[in-house]
mmCIF file of C-alpha atoms in Angstrom:
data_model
loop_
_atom_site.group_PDB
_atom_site.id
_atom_site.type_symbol
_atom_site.label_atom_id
_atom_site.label_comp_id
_atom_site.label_asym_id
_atom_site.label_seq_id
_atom_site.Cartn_x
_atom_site.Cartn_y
_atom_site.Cartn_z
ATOM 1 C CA UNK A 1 131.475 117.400 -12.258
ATOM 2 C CA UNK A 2 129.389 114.179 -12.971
ATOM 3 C CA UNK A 3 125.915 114.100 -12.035
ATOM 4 C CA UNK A 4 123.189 111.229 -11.789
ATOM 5 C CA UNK A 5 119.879 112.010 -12.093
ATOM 6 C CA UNK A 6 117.740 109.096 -11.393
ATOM 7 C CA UNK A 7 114.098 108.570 -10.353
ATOM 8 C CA UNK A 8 110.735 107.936 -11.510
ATOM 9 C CA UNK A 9 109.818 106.441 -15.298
ATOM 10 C CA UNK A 10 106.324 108.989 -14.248
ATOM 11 C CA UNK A 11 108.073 111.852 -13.503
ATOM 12 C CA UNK A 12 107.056 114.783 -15.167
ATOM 13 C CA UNK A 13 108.098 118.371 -13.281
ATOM 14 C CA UNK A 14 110.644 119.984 -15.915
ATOM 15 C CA UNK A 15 110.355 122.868 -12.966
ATOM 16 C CA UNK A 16 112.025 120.288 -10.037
ATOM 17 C CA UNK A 17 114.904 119.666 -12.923
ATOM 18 C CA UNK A 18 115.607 123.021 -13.799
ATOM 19 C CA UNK A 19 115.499 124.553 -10.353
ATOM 20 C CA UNK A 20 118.553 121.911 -9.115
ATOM 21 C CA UNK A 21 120.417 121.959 -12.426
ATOM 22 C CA UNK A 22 120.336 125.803 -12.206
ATOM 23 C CA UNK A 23 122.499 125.498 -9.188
ATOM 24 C CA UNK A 24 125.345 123.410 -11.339
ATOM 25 C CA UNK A 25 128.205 124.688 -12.679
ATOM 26 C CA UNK A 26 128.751 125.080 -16.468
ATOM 27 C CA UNK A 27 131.171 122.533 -17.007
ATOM 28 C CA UNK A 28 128.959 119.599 -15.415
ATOM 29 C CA UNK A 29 127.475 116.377 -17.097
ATOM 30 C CA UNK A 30 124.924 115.095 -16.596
ATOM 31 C CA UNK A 31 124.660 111.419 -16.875
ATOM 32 C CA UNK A 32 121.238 109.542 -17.303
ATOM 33 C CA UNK A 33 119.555 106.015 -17.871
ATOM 34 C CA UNK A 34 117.211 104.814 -21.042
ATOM 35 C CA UNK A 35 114.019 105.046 -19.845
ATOM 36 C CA UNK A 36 110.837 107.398 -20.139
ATOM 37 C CA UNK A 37 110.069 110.147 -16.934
ATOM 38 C CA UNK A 38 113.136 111.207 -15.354
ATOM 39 C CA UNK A 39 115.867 110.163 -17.462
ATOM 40 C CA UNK A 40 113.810 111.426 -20.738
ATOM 41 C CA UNK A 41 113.080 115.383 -19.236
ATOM 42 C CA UNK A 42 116.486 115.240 -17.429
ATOM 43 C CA UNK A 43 118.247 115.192 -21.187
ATOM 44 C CA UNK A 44 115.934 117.995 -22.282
ATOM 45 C CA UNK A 45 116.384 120.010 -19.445
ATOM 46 C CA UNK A 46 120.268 120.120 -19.170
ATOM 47 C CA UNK A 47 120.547 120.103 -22.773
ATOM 48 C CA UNK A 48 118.928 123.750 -22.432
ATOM 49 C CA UNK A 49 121.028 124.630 -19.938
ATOM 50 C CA UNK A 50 124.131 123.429 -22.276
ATOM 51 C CA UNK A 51 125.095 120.966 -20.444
ATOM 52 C CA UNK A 52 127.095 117.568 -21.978
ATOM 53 C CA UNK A 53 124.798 114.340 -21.293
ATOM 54 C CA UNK A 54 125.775 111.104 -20.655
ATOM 55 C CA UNK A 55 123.230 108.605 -21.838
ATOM 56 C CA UNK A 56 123.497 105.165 -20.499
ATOM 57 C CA UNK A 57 121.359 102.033 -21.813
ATOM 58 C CA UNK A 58 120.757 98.787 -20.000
ATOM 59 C CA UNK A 59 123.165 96.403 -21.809
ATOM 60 C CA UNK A 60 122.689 92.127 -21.844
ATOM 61 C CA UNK A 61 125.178 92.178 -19.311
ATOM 62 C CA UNK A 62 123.023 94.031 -17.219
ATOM 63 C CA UNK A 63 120.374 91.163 -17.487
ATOM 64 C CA UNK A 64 122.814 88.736 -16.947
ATOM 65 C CA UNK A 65 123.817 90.136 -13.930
ATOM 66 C CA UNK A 66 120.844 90.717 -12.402
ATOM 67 C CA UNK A 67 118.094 89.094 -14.130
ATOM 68 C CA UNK A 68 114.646 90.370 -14.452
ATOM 69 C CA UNK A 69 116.416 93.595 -13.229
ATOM 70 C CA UNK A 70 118.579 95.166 -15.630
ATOM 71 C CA UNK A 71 117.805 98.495 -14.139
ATOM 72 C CA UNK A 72 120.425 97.305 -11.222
ATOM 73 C CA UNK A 73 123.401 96.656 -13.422
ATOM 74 C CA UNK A 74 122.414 100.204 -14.921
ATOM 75 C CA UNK A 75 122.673 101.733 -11.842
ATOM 76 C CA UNK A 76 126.079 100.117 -11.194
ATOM 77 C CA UNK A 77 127.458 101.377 -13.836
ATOM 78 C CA UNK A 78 126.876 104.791 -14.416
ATOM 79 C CA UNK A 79 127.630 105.436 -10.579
ATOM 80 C CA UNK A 80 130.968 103.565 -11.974
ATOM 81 C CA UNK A 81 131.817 106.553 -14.462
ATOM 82 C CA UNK A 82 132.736 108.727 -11.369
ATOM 83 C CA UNK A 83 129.684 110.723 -10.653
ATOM 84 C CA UNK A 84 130.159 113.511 -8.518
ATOM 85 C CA UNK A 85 126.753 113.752 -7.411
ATOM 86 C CA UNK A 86 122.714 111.783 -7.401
ATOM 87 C CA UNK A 87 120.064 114.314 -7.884
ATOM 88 C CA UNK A 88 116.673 111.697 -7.343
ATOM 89 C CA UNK A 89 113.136 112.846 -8.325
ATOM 90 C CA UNK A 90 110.726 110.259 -7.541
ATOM 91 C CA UNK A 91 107.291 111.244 -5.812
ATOM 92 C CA UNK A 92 107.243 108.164 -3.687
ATOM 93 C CA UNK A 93 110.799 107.625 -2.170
ATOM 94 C CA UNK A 94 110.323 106.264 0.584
ATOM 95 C CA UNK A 95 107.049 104.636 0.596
ATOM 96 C CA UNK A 96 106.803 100.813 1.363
ATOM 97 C CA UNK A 97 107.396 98.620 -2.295
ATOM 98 C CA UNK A 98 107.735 101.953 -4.189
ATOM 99 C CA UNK A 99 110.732 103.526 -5.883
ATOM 100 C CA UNK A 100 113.126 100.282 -5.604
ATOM 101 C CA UNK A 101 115.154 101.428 -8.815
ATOM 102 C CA UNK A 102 115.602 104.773 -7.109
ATOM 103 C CA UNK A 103 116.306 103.655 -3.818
ATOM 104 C CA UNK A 104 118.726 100.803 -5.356
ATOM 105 C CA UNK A 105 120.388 103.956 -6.872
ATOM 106 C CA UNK A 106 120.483 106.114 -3.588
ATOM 107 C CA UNK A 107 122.005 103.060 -1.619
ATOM 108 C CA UNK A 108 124.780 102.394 -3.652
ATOM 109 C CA UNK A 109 125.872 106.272 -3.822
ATOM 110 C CA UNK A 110 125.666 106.286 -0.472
ATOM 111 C CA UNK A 111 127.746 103.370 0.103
ATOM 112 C CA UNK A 112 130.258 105.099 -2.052
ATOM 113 C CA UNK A 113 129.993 108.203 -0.162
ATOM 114 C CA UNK A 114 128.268 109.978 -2.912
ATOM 115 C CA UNK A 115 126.487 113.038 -1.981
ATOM 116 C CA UNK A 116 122.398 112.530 -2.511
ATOM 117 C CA UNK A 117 120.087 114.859 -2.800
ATOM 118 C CA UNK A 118 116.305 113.235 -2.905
ATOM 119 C CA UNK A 119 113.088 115.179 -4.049
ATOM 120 C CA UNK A 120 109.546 114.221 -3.918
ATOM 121 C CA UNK A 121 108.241 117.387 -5.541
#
C-alpha cells in the first residue's frame, strides 16, 4: 500500500502521525514531499515504525508547469505513483485562504477516487 501524507509546512504533532500510521500495515510506504512540518516528521515517524519512504522533491518541471507553484506539480505527481491512500494533517483545512497546498492535494485524490482521511489535530 502507498500512502500520501500531506499537510502543513507548521505541523508539529509526531502523536497525530503515529496514531494513523499505527493503523497501517507493515508492508506500506509511505510517500512524502520536500518540505519542513509534515513531510519532515512524517519520514521520522514511519521510519520508526519501519516503514519504506518515498521522498519526492519539487523538480523545474514542476515550476514550469505551474509557476510560482511548484508545490502543485508535486502534488501531481506523487498521487501519480499509485497511492493507495492521503492521510492530511493541517490545523486549518478548511478555513477561507488557508491550507491551498493541502486542499490542492485532497481535491485531486478525490477526483481520482482516492480515499482521504483529513485531521486538524
Amino acid at each position: 500500500m502507498r500512502v500520501l501524507i500531506t499537510g502543513s509546512t507548521s505541523w508539529e504533532s509526531h502523536a497525530a502521525i503515529r496514531r494513523e500510521l499505527a493503523k497501517l500495515s507493515s508492508d506500506t510506504i509511505i510517500v512524502t514531499g520536500d518540505t519542513p512540518g509534515i513531510y519532515a516528521h512524517a519520514k521520522v515517524v514511519a521510519l520508526e515504525f519501519g516503514f519504506a519512504v518515498d521522498p519526492m522533491k519539487k523538480t523545474n518541471a514542476d515550476y514550469r508547469a505551474f509557476p510560482g507553484e511548484g508545490w502543485k506539480g508535486l502534488n501531481v505527481r506523487m498521487l501519480a505513483t499509485g497511492i493507495d491512500l492521503v492521510l492530511a494533517f493541517h490545523a486549518d483545512y478548511g478555513k477561507p485562504g488557508c491550507a491551498r497546498g493541502t486542499q490542492h492535494a485532497v481535491t485531486l485524490a478525490e477526483q481520482a477516487q482516492i480515499p482521504v482521511k483529513i485531521f486538524t489535530q
